[in-house]
Short mmCIF file of C-alpha atoms in Angstrom, two decimals:
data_model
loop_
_atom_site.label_atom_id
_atom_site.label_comp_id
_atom_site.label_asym_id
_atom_site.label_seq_id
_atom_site.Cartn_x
_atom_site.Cartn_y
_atom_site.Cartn_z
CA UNK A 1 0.00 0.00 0.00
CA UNK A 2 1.61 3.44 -0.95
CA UNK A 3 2.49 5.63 2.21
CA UNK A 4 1.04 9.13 1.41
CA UNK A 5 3.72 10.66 4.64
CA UNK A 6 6.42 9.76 2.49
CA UNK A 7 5.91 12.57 -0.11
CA UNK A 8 5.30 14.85 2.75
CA UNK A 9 8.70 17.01 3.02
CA UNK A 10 9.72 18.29 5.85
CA UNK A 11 7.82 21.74 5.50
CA UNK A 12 4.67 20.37 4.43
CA UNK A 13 5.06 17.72 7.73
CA UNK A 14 5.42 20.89 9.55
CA UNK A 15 1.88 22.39 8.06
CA UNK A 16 0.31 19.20 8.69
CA UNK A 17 1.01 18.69 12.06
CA UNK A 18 -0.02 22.26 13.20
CA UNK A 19 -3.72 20.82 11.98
CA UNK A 20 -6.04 20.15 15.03
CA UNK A 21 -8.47 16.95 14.68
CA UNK A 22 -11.44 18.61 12.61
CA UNK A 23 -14.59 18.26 10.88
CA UNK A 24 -14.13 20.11 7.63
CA UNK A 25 -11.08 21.44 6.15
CA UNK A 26 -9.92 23.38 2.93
CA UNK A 27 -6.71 23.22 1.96
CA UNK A 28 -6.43 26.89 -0.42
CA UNK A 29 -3.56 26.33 -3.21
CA UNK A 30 -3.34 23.11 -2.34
CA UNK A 31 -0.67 22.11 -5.57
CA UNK A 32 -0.21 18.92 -5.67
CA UNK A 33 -3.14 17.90 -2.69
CA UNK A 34 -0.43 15.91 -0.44
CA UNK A 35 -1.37 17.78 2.68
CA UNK A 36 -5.03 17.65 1.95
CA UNK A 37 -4.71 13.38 1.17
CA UNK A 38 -2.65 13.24 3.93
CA UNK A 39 -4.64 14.72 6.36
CA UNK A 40 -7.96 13.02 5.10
CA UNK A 41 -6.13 9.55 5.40
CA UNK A 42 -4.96 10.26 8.62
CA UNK A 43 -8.49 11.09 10.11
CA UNK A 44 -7.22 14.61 11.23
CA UNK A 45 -10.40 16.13 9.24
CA UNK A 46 -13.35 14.10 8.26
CA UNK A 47 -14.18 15.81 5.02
CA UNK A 48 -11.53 17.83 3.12
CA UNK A 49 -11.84 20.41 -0.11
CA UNK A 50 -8.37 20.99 -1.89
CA UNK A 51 -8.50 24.20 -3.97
CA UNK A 52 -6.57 25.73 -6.37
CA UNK A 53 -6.80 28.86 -8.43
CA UNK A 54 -4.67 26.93 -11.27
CA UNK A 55 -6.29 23.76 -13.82
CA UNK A 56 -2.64 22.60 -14.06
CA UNK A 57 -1.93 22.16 -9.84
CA UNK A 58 -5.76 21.04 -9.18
CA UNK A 59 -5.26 18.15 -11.96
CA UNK A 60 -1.97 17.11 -10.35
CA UNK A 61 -4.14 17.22 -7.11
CA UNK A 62 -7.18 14.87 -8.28
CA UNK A 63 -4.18 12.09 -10.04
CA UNK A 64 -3.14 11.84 -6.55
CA UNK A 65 -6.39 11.75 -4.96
CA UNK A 66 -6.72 8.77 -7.08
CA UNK A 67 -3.28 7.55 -6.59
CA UNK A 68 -3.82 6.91 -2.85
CA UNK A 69 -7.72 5.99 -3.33
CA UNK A 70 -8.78 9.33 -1.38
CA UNK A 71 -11.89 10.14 -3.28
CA UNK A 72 -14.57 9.31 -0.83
CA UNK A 73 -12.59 11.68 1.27
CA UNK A 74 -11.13 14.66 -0.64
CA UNK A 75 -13.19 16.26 -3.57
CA UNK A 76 -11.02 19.67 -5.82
CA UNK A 77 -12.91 22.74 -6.18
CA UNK A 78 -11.11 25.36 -8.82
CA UNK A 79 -10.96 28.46 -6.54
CA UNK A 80 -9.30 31.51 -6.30
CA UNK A 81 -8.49 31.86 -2.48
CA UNK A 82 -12.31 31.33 -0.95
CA UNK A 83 -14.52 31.71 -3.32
CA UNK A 84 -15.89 28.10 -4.03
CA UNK A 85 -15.88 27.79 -0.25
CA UNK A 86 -19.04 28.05 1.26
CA UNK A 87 -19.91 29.77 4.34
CA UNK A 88 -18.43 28.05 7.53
CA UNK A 89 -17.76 24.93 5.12
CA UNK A 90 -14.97 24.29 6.70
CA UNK A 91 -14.08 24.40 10.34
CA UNK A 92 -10.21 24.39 9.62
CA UNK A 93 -7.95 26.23 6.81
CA UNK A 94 -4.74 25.76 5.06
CA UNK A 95 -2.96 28.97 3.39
CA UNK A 96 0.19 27.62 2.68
CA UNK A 97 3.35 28.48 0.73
CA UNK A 98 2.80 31.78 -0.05
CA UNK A 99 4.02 35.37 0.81
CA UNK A 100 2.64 37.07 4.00
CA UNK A 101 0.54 39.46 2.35
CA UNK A 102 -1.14 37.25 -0.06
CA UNK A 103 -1.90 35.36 2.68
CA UNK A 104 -3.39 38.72 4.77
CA UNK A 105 -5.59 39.33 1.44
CA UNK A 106 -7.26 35.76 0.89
CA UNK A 107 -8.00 35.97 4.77
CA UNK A 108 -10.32 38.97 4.12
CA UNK A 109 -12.91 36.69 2.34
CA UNK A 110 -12.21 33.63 4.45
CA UNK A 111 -15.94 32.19 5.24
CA UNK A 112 -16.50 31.79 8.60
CA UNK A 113 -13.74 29.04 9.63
CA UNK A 114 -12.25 28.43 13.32
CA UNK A 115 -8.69 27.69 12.62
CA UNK A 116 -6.19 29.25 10.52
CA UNK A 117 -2.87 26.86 9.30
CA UNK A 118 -0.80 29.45 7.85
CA UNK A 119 2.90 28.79 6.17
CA UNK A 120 4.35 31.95 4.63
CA UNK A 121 7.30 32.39 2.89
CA UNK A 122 7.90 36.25 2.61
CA UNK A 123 6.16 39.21 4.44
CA UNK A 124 6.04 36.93 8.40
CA UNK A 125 6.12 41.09 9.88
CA UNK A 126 2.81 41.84 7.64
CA UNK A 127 0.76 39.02 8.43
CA UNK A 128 1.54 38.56 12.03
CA UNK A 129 0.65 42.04 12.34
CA UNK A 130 -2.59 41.80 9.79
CA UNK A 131 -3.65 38.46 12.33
CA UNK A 132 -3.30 40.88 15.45
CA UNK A 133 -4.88 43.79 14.06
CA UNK A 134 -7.81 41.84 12.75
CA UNK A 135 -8.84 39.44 15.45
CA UNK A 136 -6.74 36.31 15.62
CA UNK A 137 -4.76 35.25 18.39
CA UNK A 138 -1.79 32.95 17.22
CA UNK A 139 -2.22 29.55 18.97
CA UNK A 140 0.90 27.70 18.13
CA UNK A 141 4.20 28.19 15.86
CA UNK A 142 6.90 25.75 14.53
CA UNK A 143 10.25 25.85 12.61
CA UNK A 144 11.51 23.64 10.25
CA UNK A 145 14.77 22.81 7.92
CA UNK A 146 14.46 21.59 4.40
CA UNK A 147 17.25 21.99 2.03
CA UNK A 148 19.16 25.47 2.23
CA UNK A 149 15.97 27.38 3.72
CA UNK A 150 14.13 27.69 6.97
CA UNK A 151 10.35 28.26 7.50
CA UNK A 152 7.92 28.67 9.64
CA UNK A 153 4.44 28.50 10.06
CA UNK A 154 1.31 28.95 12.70
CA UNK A 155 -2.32 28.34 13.71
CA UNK A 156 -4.27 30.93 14.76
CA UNK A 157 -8.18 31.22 15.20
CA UNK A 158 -10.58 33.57 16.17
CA UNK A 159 -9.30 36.24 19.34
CA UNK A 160 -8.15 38.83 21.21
CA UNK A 161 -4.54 39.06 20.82
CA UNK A 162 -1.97 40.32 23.15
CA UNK A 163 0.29 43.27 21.86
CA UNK A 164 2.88 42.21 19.38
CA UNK A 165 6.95 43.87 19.47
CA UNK A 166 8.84 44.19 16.14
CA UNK A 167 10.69 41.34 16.85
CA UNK A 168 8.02 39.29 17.84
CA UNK A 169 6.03 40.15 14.22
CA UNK A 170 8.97 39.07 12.30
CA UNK A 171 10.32 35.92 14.70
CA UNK A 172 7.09 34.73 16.44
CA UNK A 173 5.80 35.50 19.48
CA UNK A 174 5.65 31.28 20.36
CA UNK A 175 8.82 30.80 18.69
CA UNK A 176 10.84 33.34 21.07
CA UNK A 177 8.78 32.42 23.98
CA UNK A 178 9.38 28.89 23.77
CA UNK A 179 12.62 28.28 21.79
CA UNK A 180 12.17 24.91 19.85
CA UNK A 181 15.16 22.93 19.14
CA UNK A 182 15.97 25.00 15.60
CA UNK A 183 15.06 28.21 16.82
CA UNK A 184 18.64 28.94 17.43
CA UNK A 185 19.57 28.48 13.62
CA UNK A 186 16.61 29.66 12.54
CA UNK A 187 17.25 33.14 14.07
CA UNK A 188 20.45 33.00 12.25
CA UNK A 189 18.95 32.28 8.88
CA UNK A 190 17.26 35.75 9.65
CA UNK A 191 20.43 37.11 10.30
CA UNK A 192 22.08 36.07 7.05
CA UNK A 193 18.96 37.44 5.18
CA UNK A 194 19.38 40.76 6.61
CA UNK A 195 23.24 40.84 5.83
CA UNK A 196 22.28 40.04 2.48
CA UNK A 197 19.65 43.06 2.05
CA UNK A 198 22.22 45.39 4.34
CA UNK A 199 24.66 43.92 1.65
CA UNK A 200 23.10 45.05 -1.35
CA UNK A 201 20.98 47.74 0.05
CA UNK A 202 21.21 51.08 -2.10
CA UNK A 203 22.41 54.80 -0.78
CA UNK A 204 19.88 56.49 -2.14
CA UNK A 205 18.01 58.83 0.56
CA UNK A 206 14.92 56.42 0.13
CA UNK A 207 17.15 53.30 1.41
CA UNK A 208 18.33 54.75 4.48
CA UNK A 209 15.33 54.48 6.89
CA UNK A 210 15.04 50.65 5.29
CA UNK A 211 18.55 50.33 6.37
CA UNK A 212 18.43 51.96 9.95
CA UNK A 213 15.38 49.31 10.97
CA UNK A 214 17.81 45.96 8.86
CA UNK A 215 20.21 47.26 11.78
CA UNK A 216 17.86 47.57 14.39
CA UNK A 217 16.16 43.91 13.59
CA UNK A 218 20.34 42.75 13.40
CA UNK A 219 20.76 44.13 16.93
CA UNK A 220 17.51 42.46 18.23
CA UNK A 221 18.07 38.95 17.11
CA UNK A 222 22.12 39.17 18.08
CA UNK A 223 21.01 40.02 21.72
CA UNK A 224 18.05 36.54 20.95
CA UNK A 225 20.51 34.86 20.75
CA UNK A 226 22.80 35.97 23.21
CA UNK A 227 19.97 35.19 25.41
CA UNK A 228 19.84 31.61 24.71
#
């Protein structure tokens, strides 16, 4: 019998796990559906929608679905962020593998769900802020390592969250709170990003406040990590 986890990489083992045990869940740009199959296999949620705003991904989606004999359990909707989702359709959903504020602006129309799995890749200051500022409370975070890169990801639902530092926005609040094992290296992949952008940063007049907060967010996660 094929073993769905195996095509699960470490990132998308990361998004998987952060899902609690669920009635309904969407799984928005799902690509090629392994979280979605995986997650319906598993039993984590009972009834799952992979969508996609692309033919091309969603096909690759539905082979699979067939591949590991999930149709009685995941059915593909062609969607562009939630708009084949019904109202509170789904009690859990997956926004995965895209920049922060994409993320932040398929979250306007989300339709009514309870929990939020969210993986971004660029922009973590924008949406942490955009979850504060717009009534979600971030419930859990996690790291992980795959290949050359580090990411993150979180779930958050529905509440009244506490105030949020700079740092905190761009680290996570959970993360620096409770230092999982990478957390360390993670806050040095950070680092390295910002030595990059301080690196090729330009002089013109415009540059120089983006450079003066680089310097402060250097300063912030050297003393992180003096800390540890």
């Amino acid at each position: 019998m094929l073993n769905i986890e195996k095509n699960l990489t470490p990132r998308l083992k990361m998004i998987a796990d952060l899902v609690p045990p669920c009635s309904s869940l969407c799984d928005i740009g799902t690509d090629h559906g392994y979280v979605a199959i995986y997650l319906a296999k598993k039993g984590i949620a009972k009834k799952v929608i992979a969508a996609d705003i692309k033919k091309g991904p969603l096909f690759q989606a539905e082979k699979n679905i067939a591949l590991f004999q999930a149709g009685d359990l995941v059915e593909t909707r062609l969607s562009d962020g939630f708009c084949a989702i019904k109202d509170k359709e789904a009690q859990c959903a997956i926004i995965a593998g895209m920049g922060g504020e994409t993320i932040a602006s398929i979250l306007e129309n989300e339709k009514g769900c309870t929990y939020f799995v969210l993986q971004m890749q660029t922009a973590h200051r924008h949406l942490r802020e955009y979850l504060c500022k717009n009534g979600y409370v971030i419930e859990k975070e996690a790291i992980c390592s795959e290949g050359r890169k580090m990411y993150t990801a979180l779930l958050a639902k529905r509440g009244e969250s506490p105030h949020l530092s700079e740092v905190e926005m761009e680290i996570g609040p959970l993360l620096i709170k409770h230092r999982p094992p990478l957390f360390n290296d993670y806050v040095r992949y950070r680092l390295y990003e910002i030595d990059v952008i301080l690196k090729n940063i330009s002089s013109s007049p415009s540059a120089k406040e983006r450079e003066k907060h680089c310097l402060y967010l250097k300063e912030e996660y050297e003393r992180l990590l003096e800390g540890a």
